[in-house]
Amino acid sequence: MVTRAPLGPVLCVLLGFLTLCSLGWASTLGDIVYSRQAGADKIAPAYFPHWVHRIKYKCYACHDNLFPMRRGANPTMATMAQGQSCGACHNGKFAFGIDTCQRCHIPQ
Ligand code: HEC
Ligand code: HEC
Ligand code: HEC
């Protein structure tokens, strides 16, 4: 008689690995939440999901010409509107433009 591995436990183990892997990624390249201005300007904090960008770009697409590889770049809407910082891509051509506020300013 052929013994088959029961499907349930196998799936659990697989899913467990996947979850751990993605958690590992998330902690090495976490989302960055900008809370500097949120309170003062009464707008939800902006967030930058590293992983979403990593799917499309290599690290050097952004580091170090657009952003240093550490916190402290302090992007502003003014510099983005001039095509710098996030606005180098978020200009309505390469990616959604800075007019769609709610895609970056997400209530936490
Ligand atoms: C689409 C642009 C982009 C790409 C691609 C990107 N990063 Fe970043 N990274 C950023 C931004 C923006 C920040 C935050 C800078 C700031 O505003 O302070 C950042 C910050 C970081 C930080 C500091 C994080 C912290 O919380 O201290 C590290 C480390 C980092 N990036 C590593 C990487 C590595 C490694 C890769 C490639 C695997 C990568 N990044 C790809 C944009 C990018
Ligand atoms: C190198 C180009 C590039 C840079 C720099 C960049 N982005 Fe993006 N970003 C993209 C692209 C491409 C997408 C996905 C395409 C789209 O949805 O238009 C995206 C998607 C996003 C999303 C949507 C994620 C989702 O789940 O839908 C957010 C939020 C975002 N970016 C925020 C930022 C912020 C904040 C910065 C600056 C700190 C930034 N990005 C810098 C190219 C870039
Ligand atoms: C591509 C992502 C993105 C989009 C789209 C976007 N913002 Fe921002 N915004 C940011 C980031 C990143 C910061 C820096 C936040 C911080 O440092 O706390 C910021 C900062 C701000 C600030 C603080 C002051 C300043 O000028 O920097 C205000 C107010 C603001 N955004 C309003 C808006 C409004 C209103 C819209 C829509 C018209 C918008 N934002 C669209 C990413 C975005």
PDB file of C-alpha atoms and ligand atoms in Angstrom:
ATOM      1  CA  MET A   1       0.000   0.000   0.000  1.00  0.00           C
ATOM      2  CA  VAL A   2       1.280   3.444  -0.903  1.00  0.00           C
ATOM      3  CA  THR A   3       1.442   5.806   2.036  1.00  0.00           C
ATOM      4  CA  ARG A   4       0.665   9.348   1.113  1.00  0.00           C
ATOM      5  CA  ALA A   5       1.665  12.304   3.214  1.00  0.00           C
ATOM      6  CA  PRO A   6      -1.501  13.860   4.589  1.00  0.00           C
ATOM      7  CA  LEU A   7      -2.143  17.091   2.732  1.00  0.00           C
ATOM      8  CA  GLY A   8      -3.085  19.239   5.718  1.00  0.00           C
ATOM      9  CA  PRO A   9       0.163  19.076   7.693  1.00  0.00           C
ATOM     10  CA  VAL A  10       2.250  19.394   4.511  1.00  0.00           C
ATOM     11  CA  LEU A  11       0.431  22.573   3.541  1.00  0.00           C
ATOM     12  CA  CYS A  12       0.790  23.919   7.070  1.00  0.00           C
ATOM     13  CA  VAL A  13       4.546  23.418   7.012  1.00  0.00           C
ATOM     14  CA  LEU A  14       4.842  25.021   3.571  1.00  0.00           C
ATOM     15  CA  LEU A  15       2.710  27.996   4.534  1.00  0.00           C
ATOM     16  CA  GLY A  16       4.680  28.332   7.758  1.00  0.00           C
ATOM     17  CA  PHE A  17       7.925  28.614   5.816  1.00  0.00           C
ATOM     18  CA  LEU A  18       6.415  31.153   3.433  1.00  0.00           C
ATOM     19  CA  THR A  19       5.161  33.255   6.329  1.00  0.00           C
ATOM     20  CA  LEU A  20       8.520  33.143   8.085  1.00  0.00           C
ATOM     21  CA  CYS A  21      10.322  34.075   4.881  1.00  0.00           C
ATOM     22  CA  SER A  22       8.096  37.036   4.197  1.00  0.00           C
ATOM     23  CA  LEU A  23       8.370  38.156   7.816  1.00  0.00           C
ATOM     24  CA  GLY A  24      12.134  37.941   7.492  1.00  0.00           C
ATOM     25  CA  TRP A  25      12.030  40.152   4.434  1.00  0.00           C
ATOM     26  CA  ALA A  26       9.687  42.601   6.058  1.00  0.00           C
ATOM     27  CA  SER A  27      11.998  43.046   9.020  1.00  0.00           C
ATOM     28  CA  THR A  28      15.162  43.473   6.939  1.00  0.00           C
ATOM     29  CA  LEU A  29      13.504  45.890   4.506  1.00  0.00           C
ATOM     30  CA  GLY A  30      10.584  47.215   6.439  1.00  0.00           C
ATOM     31  CA  ASP A  31       7.966  49.724   5.449  1.00  0.00           C
ATOM     32  CA  ILE A  32       8.922  53.235   6.405  1.00  0.00           C
ATOM     33  CA  VAL A  33       6.264  55.390   7.988  1.00  0.00           C
ATOM     34  CA  TYR A  34       6.831  59.116   7.928  1.00  0.00           C
ATOM     35  CA  SER A  35       5.252  60.626  10.976  1.00  0.00           C
ATOM     36  CA  ARG A  36       7.288  63.822  11.057  1.00  0.00           C
ATOM     37  CA  GLN A  37       4.628  66.089   9.611  1.00  0.00           C
ATOM     38  CA  ALA A  38       1.468  64.123  10.164  1.00  0.00           C
ATOM     39  CA  GLY A  39       0.311  65.731  13.388  1.00  0.00           C
ATOM     40  CA  ALA A  40       1.132  69.309  12.504  1.00  0.00           C
ATOM     41  CA  ASP A  41      -0.492  69.210   9.082  1.00  0.00           C
ATOM     42  CA  LYS A  42      -3.477  67.040  10.009  1.00  0.00           C
ATOM     43  CA  ILE A  43      -2.822  64.557   7.255  1.00  0.00           C
ATOM     44  CA  ALA A  44      -2.310  60.830   7.652  1.00  0.00           C
ATOM     45  CA  PRO A  45       1.369  59.802   7.828  1.00  0.00           C
ATOM     46  CA  ALA A  46       2.967  59.023   4.487  1.00  0.00           C
ATOM     47  CA  TYR A  47       4.315  55.536   4.085  1.00  0.00           C
ATOM     48  CA  PHE A  48       6.956  54.002   1.872  1.00  0.00           C
ATOM     49  CA  PRO A  49       6.666  50.241   1.311  1.00  0.00           C
ATOM     50  CA  HIS A  50      10.202  49.015   0.572  1.00  0.00           C
ATOM     51  CA  TRP A  51       9.081  45.643  -0.631  1.00  0.00           C
ATOM     52  CA  VAL A  52       6.586  46.907  -3.225  1.00  0.00           C
ATOM     53  CA  HIS A  53       9.405  48.927  -4.751  1.00  0.00           C
ATOM     54  CA  ARG A  54      11.951  46.130  -4.529  1.00  0.00           C
ATOM     55  CA  ILE A  55       9.802  43.981  -6.808  1.00  0.00           C
ATOM     56  CA  LYS A  56      10.425  46.485  -9.577  1.00  0.00           C
ATOM     57  CA  TYR A  57      13.786  48.049  -8.754  1.00  0.00           C
ATOM     58  CA  LYS A  58      17.243  47.116  -7.618  1.00  0.00           C
ATOM     59  CA  CYS A  59      18.574  48.890  -4.554  1.00  0.00           C
ATOM     60  CA  TYR A  60      20.735  51.226  -6.626  1.00  0.00           C
ATOM     61  CA  ALA A  61      17.695  52.663  -8.420  1.00  0.00           C
ATOM     62  CA  CYS A  62      17.256  54.677  -5.224  1.00  0.00           C
ATOM     63  CA  HIS A  63      20.411  54.252  -3.127  1.00  0.00           C
ATOM     64  CA  ASP A  64      22.342  56.470  -2.893  1.00  0.00           C
ATOM     65  CA  ASN A  65      21.438  58.939  -5.637  1.00  0.00           C
ATOM     66  CA  LEU A  66      17.844  59.545  -4.463  1.00  0.00           C
ATOM     67  CA  PHE A  67      18.034  58.427  -0.825  1.00  0.00           C
ATOM     68  CA  PRO A  68      20.852  57.509   1.548  1.00  0.00           C
ATOM     69  CA  MET A  69      20.548  53.952   2.864  1.00  0.00           C
ATOM     70  CA  ARG A  70      19.354  55.165   6.238  1.00  0.00           C
ATOM     71  CA  ARG A  71      16.577  57.224   7.699  1.00  0.00           C
ATOM     72  CA  GLY A  72      16.766  60.985   7.482  1.00  0.00           C
ATOM     73  CA  ALA A  73      16.045  61.884   3.858  1.00  0.00           C
ATOM     74  CA  ASN A  74      13.035  63.948   4.974  1.00  0.00           C
ATOM     75  CA  PRO A  75      11.166  64.199   1.682  1.00  0.00           C
ATOM     76  CA  THR A  76       8.749  67.100   1.282  1.00  0.00           C
ATOM     77  CA  MET A  77       5.867  67.690  -1.098  1.00  0.00           C
ATOM     78  CA  ALA A  78       7.739  70.705  -2.492  1.00  0.00           C
ATOM     79  CA  THR A  79      10.813  68.694  -3.550  1.00  0.00           C
ATOM     80  CA  MET A  80       8.571  65.938  -4.943  1.00  0.00           C
ATOM     81  CA  ALA A  81       6.712  68.476  -7.054  1.00  0.00           C
ATOM     82  CA  GLN A  82      10.106  69.451  -8.520  1.00  0.00           C
ATOM     83  CA  GLY A  83      10.724  65.882  -9.566  1.00  0.00           C
ATOM     84  CA  GLN A  84      13.135  65.048  -6.746  1.00  0.00           C
ATOM     85  CA  SER A  85      12.905  62.430  -3.998  1.00  0.00           C
ATOM     86  CA  CYS A  86       9.778  60.259  -4.392  1.00  0.00           C
ATOM     87  CA  GLY A  87       8.744  62.626  -7.193  1.00  0.00           C
ATOM     88  CA  ALA A  88      11.528  61.286  -9.416  1.00  0.00           C
ATOM     89  CA  CYS A  89       9.134  58.411 -10.136  1.00  0.00           C
ATOM     90  CA  HIS A  90       5.813  59.516  -8.665  1.00  0.00           C
ATOM     91  CA  ASN A  91       5.166  62.016 -11.407  1.00  0.00           C
ATOM     92  CA  GLY A  92       2.161  60.438 -13.114  1.00  0.00           C
ATOM     93  CA  LYS A  93       4.408  58.736 -15.711  1.00  0.00           C
ATOM     94  CA  PHE A  94       6.583  56.075 -14.066  1.00  0.00           C
ATOM     95  CA  ALA A  95       4.212  55.767 -11.125  1.00  0.00           C
ATOM     96  CA  PHE A  96       1.052  57.448  -9.822  1.00  0.00           C
ATOM     97  CA  GLY A  97       1.580  61.149  -9.322  1.00  0.00           C
ATOM     98  CA  ILE A  98       1.626  63.208  -6.144  1.00  0.00           C
ATOM     99  CA  ASP A  99      -1.950  64.332  -6.743  1.00  0.00           C
ATOM    100  CA  THR A 100      -3.298  60.995  -5.444  1.00  0.00           C
ATOM    101  CA  CYS A 101      -2.686  61.847  -1.789  1.00  0.00           C
ATOM    102  CA  GLN A 102      -4.432  58.868  -0.273  1.00  0.00           C
ATOM    103  CA  ARG A 103      -2.142  56.305  -1.880  1.00  0.00           C
ATOM    104  CA  CYS A 104       0.789  57.524   0.201  1.00  0.00           C
ATOM    105  CA  HIS A 105      -0.937  59.174   3.162  1.00  0.00           C
ATOM    106  CA  ILE A 106      -2.631  56.224   4.766  1.00  0.00           C
ATOM    107  CA  PRO A 107      -4.176  56.370   8.238  1.00  0.00           C
ATOM    108  CA  GLN A 108      -2.248  53.876  10.407  1.00  0.00           C
TER     109      GLN A 108
HETATM  110  C1  HEC B   1      12.193  52.944  -4.745  1.00  0.00           C
HETATM  111  C2  HEC B   1      13.313  53.391  -3.964  1.00  0.00           C
HETATM  112  C3  HEC B   1      14.072  52.409  -3.075  1.00  0.00           C
HETATM  113  C4  HEC B   1      14.586  51.169  -3.389  1.00  0.00           C
HETATM  114  C5  HEC B   1      14.513  50.424  -4.720  1.00  0.00           C
HETATM  115  C6  HEC B   1      15.256  50.690  -2.198  1.00  0.00           C
HETATM  116  N1  HEC B   1      15.139  51.619  -1.193  1.00  0.00           N
HETATM  117 FE1  HEC B   1      15.959  51.519   0.656  1.00  0.00          FE
HETATM  118  N2  HEC B   1      15.106  53.311   1.194  1.00  0.00           N
HETATM  119  C7  HEC B   1      14.319  54.062   0.347  1.00  0.00           C
HETATM  120  C8  HEC B   1      13.792  55.194   1.092  1.00  0.00           C
HETATM  121  C9  HEC B   1      12.851  56.260   0.549  1.00  0.00           C
HETATM  122  C10 HEC B   1      14.307  55.097   2.409  1.00  0.00           C
HETATM  123  C11 HEC B   1      14.048  56.036   3.577  1.00  0.00           C
HETATM  124  C12 HEC B   1      14.897  57.275   3.477  1.00  0.00           C
HETATM  125  C13 HEC B   1      14.312  58.357   4.354  1.00  0.00           C
HETATM  126  O1  HEC B   1      13.380  59.011   3.920  1.00  0.00           O
HETATM  127  O2  HEC B   1      14.743  58.534   5.486  1.00  0.00           O
HETATM  128  C14 HEC B   1      15.128  53.899   2.436  1.00  0.00           C
HETATM  129  C15 HEC B   1      15.821  53.447   3.552  1.00  0.00           C
HETATM  130  C16 HEC B   1      16.614  52.315   3.573  1.00  0.00           C
HETATM  131  C17 HEC B   1      17.329  51.834   4.721  1.00  0.00           C
HETATM  132  C18 HEC B   1      17.283  52.449   6.119  1.00  0.00           C
HETATM  133  C19 HEC B   1      16.014  51.921   6.758  1.00  0.00           C
HETATM  134  C20 HEC B   1      15.842  52.247   8.198  1.00  0.00           C
HETATM  135  O3  HEC B   1      14.694  52.041   8.683  1.00  0.00           O
HETATM  136  O4  HEC B   1      16.791  52.672   8.851  1.00  0.00           O
HETATM  137  C21 HEC B   1      17.992  50.696   4.349  1.00  0.00           C
HETATM  138  C22 HEC B   1      18.860  49.800   5.217  1.00  0.00           C
HETATM  139  C23 HEC B   1      17.672  50.455   2.949  1.00  0.00           C
HETATM  140  N3  HEC B   1      16.831  51.472   2.516  1.00  0.00           N
HETATM  141  C24 HEC B   1      18.160  49.405   2.213  1.00  0.00           C
HETATM  142  C25 HEC B   1      17.743  49.070   0.921  1.00  0.00           C
HETATM  143  C26 HEC B   1      18.183  47.885   0.207  1.00  0.00           C
HETATM  144  C27 HEC B   1      19.181  46.866   0.753  1.00  0.00           C
HETATM  145  C28 HEC B   1      17.537  47.898  -0.998  1.00  0.00           C
HETATM  146  C29 HEC B   1      17.571  46.838  -2.091  1.00  0.00           C
HETATM  147  C30 HEC B   1      17.324  45.480  -1.646  1.00  0.00           C
HETATM  148  C31 HEC B   1      16.708  49.093  -1.039  1.00  0.00           C
HETATM  149  N4  HEC B   1      16.845  49.765   0.144  1.00  0.00           N
HETATM  150  C32 HEC B   1      15.929  49.480  -2.116  1.00  0.00           C
HETATM  151  C33 HEC B   1      14.073  53.815  -0.989  1.00  0.00           C
HETATM  152  C34 HEC B   1      14.422  52.675  -1.687  1.00  0.00           C
HETATM  153  C1  HEC B   2      12.505  54.534  -8.556  1.00  0.00           C
HETATM  154  C2  HEC B   2      11.115  54.964  -8.685  1.00  0.00           C
HETATM  155  C3  HEC B   2      10.309  55.205  -7.414  1.00  0.00           C
HETATM  156  C4  HEC B   2      10.657  55.982  -6.328  1.00  0.00           C
HETATM  157  C5  HEC B   2      11.925  56.789  -6.108  1.00  0.00           C
HETATM  158  C6  HEC B   2       9.555  55.907  -5.398  1.00  0.00           C
HETATM  159  N1  HEC B   2       8.549  55.112  -5.915  1.00  0.00           N
HETATM  160 FE1  HEC B   2       6.813  54.576  -4.983  1.00  0.00          FE
HETATM  161  N2  HEC B   2       6.317  53.378  -6.553  1.00  0.00           N
HETATM  162  C7  HEC B   2       7.012  53.291  -7.741  1.00  0.00           C
HETATM  163  C8  HEC B   2       6.289  52.424  -8.659  1.00  0.00           C
HETATM  164  C9  HEC B   2       6.709  52.086 -10.074  1.00  0.00           C
HETATM  165  C10 HEC B   2       5.135  51.988  -7.963  1.00  0.00           C
HETATM  166  C11 HEC B   2       4.041  51.065  -8.457  1.00  0.00           C
HETATM  167  C12 HEC B   2       3.386  51.621  -9.697  1.00  0.00           C
HETATM  168  C13 HEC B   2       2.112  52.368  -9.476  1.00  0.00           C
HETATM  169  O1  HEC B   2       1.286  51.911  -8.674  1.00  0.00           O
HETATM  170  O2  HEC B   2       1.928  53.433 -10.102  1.00  0.00           O
HETATM  171  C14 HEC B   2       5.184  52.607  -6.646  1.00  0.00           C
HETATM  172  C15 HEC B   2       4.217  52.417  -5.671  1.00  0.00           C
HETATM  173  C16 HEC B   2       4.165  53.121  -4.464  1.00  0.00           C
HETATM  174  C17 HEC B   2       3.108  53.006  -3.480  1.00  0.00           C
HETATM  175  C18 HEC B   2       1.864  52.126  -3.598  1.00  0.00           C
HETATM  176  C19 HEC B   2       2.080  50.813  -2.916  1.00  0.00           C
HETATM  177  C20 HEC B   2       0.848  49.954  -3.003  1.00  0.00           C
HETATM  178  O3  HEC B   2       0.734  49.050  -2.173  1.00  0.00           O
HETATM  179  O4  HEC B   2       0.001  50.190  -3.877  1.00  0.00           O
HETATM  180  C21 HEC B   2       3.402  53.875  -2.465  1.00  0.00           C
HETATM  181  C22 HEC B   2       2.605  54.122  -1.195  1.00  0.00           C
HETATM  182  C23 HEC B   2       4.640  54.542  -2.807  1.00  0.00           C
HETATM  183  N3  HEC B   2       5.073  54.043  -4.025  1.00  0.00           N
HETATM  184  C24 HEC B   2       5.246  55.522  -2.051  1.00  0.00           C
HETATM  185  C25 HEC B   2       6.495  56.084  -2.331  1.00  0.00           C
HETATM  186  C26 HEC B   2       7.155  57.072  -1.483  1.00  0.00           C
HETATM  187  C27 HEC B   2       6.581  57.658  -0.210  1.00  0.00           C
HETATM  188  C28 HEC B   2       8.356  57.336  -2.079  1.00  0.00           C
HETATM  189  C29 HEC B   2       9.461  58.262  -1.577  1.00  0.00           C
HETATM  190  C30 HEC B   2       9.896  58.067  -0.175  1.00  0.00           C
HETATM  191  C31 HEC B   2       8.447  56.551  -3.291  1.00  0.00           C
HETATM  192  N4  HEC B   2       7.301  55.800  -3.407  1.00  0.00           N
HETATM  193  C32 HEC B   2       9.512  56.558  -4.171  1.00  0.00           C
HETATM  194  C33 HEC B   2       8.229  53.899  -8.026  1.00  0.00           C
HETATM  195  C34 HEC B   2       8.970  54.679  -7.158  1.00  0.00           C
HETATM  196  C1  HEC B   3       4.297  59.504  -3.546  1.00  0.00           C
HETATM  197  C2  HEC B   3       3.756  59.580  -2.215  1.00  0.00           C
HETATM  198  C3  HEC B   3       3.004  60.852  -1.779  1.00  0.00           C
HETATM  199  C4  HEC B   3       1.879  61.390  -2.373  1.00  0.00           C
HETATM  200  C5  HEC B   3       1.121  60.880  -3.574  1.00  0.00           C
HETATM  201  C6  HEC B   3       1.542  62.553  -1.581  1.00  0.00           C
HETATM  202  N1  HEC B   3       2.442  62.687  -0.552  1.00  0.00           N
HETATM  203 FE1  HEC B   3       2.401  64.162   0.847  1.00  0.00          FE
HETATM  204  N2  HEC B   3       4.171  63.450   1.618  1.00  0.00           N
HETATM  205  C7  HEC B   3       4.802  62.299   1.230  1.00  0.00           C
HETATM  206  C8  HEC B   3       5.984  62.094   2.065  1.00  0.00           C
HETATM  207  C9  HEC B   3       6.936  60.927   1.968  1.00  0.00           C
HETATM  208  C10 HEC B   3       6.018  63.197   2.962  1.00  0.00           C
HETATM  209  C11 HEC B   3       7.015  63.459   4.094  1.00  0.00           C
HETATM  210  C12 HEC B   3       6.266  63.184   5.375  1.00  0.00           C
HETATM  211  C13 HEC B   3       7.054  63.379   6.616  1.00  0.00           C
HETATM  212  O1  HEC B   3       8.252  63.645   6.564  1.00  0.00           O
HETATM  213  O2  HEC B   3       6.448  63.220   7.697  1.00  0.00           O
HETATM  214  C14 HEC B   3       4.871  64.027   2.649  1.00  0.00           C
HETATM  215  C15 HEC B   3       4.550  65.208   3.327  1.00  0.00           C
HETATM  216  C16 HEC B   3       3.370  65.884   3.198  1.00  0.00           C
HETATM  217  C17 HEC B   3       2.990  67.030   4.015  1.00  0.00           C
HETATM  218  C18 HEC B   3       3.863  67.674   5.054  1.00  0.00           C
HETATM  219  C19 HEC B   3       4.432  69.011   4.584  1.00  0.00           C
HETATM  220  C20 HEC B   3       5.182  68.941   3.268  1.00  0.00           C
HETATM  221  O3  HEC B   3       4.828  69.685   2.344  1.00  0.00           O
HETATM  222  O4  HEC B   3       6.099  68.109   3.093  1.00  0.00           O
HETATM  223  C21 HEC B   3       1.717  67.396   3.609  1.00  0.00           C
HETATM  224  C22 HEC B   3       0.868  68.535   4.179  1.00  0.00           C
HETATM  225  C23 HEC B   3       1.333  66.503   2.534  1.00  0.00           C
HETATM  226  N3  HEC B   3       2.364  65.585   2.316  1.00  0.00           N
HETATM  227  C24 HEC B   3       0.148  66.563   1.851  1.00  0.00           C
HETATM  228  C25 HEC B   3      -0.133  65.849   0.683  1.00  0.00           C
HETATM  229  C26 HEC B   3      -1.297  66.071  -0.145  1.00  0.00           C
HETATM  230  C27 HEC B   3      -2.403  67.080   0.165  1.00  0.00           C
HETATM  231  C28 HEC B   3      -1.193  65.198  -1.209  1.00  0.00           C
HETATM  232  C29 HEC B   3      -2.107  65.082  -2.419  1.00  0.00           C
HETATM  233  C30 HEC B   3      -2.317  66.343  -3.161  1.00  0.00           C
HETATM  234  C31 HEC B   3       0.023  64.411  -1.003  1.00  0.00           C
HETATM  235  N4  HEC B   3       0.639  64.850   0.149  1.00  0.00           N
HETATM  236  C32 HEC B   3       0.459  63.392  -1.835  1.00  0.00           C
HETATM  237  C33 HEC B   3       4.400  61.461   0.215  1.00  0.00           C
HETATM  238  C34 HEC B   3       3.347  61.668  -0.638  1.00  0.00           C
END
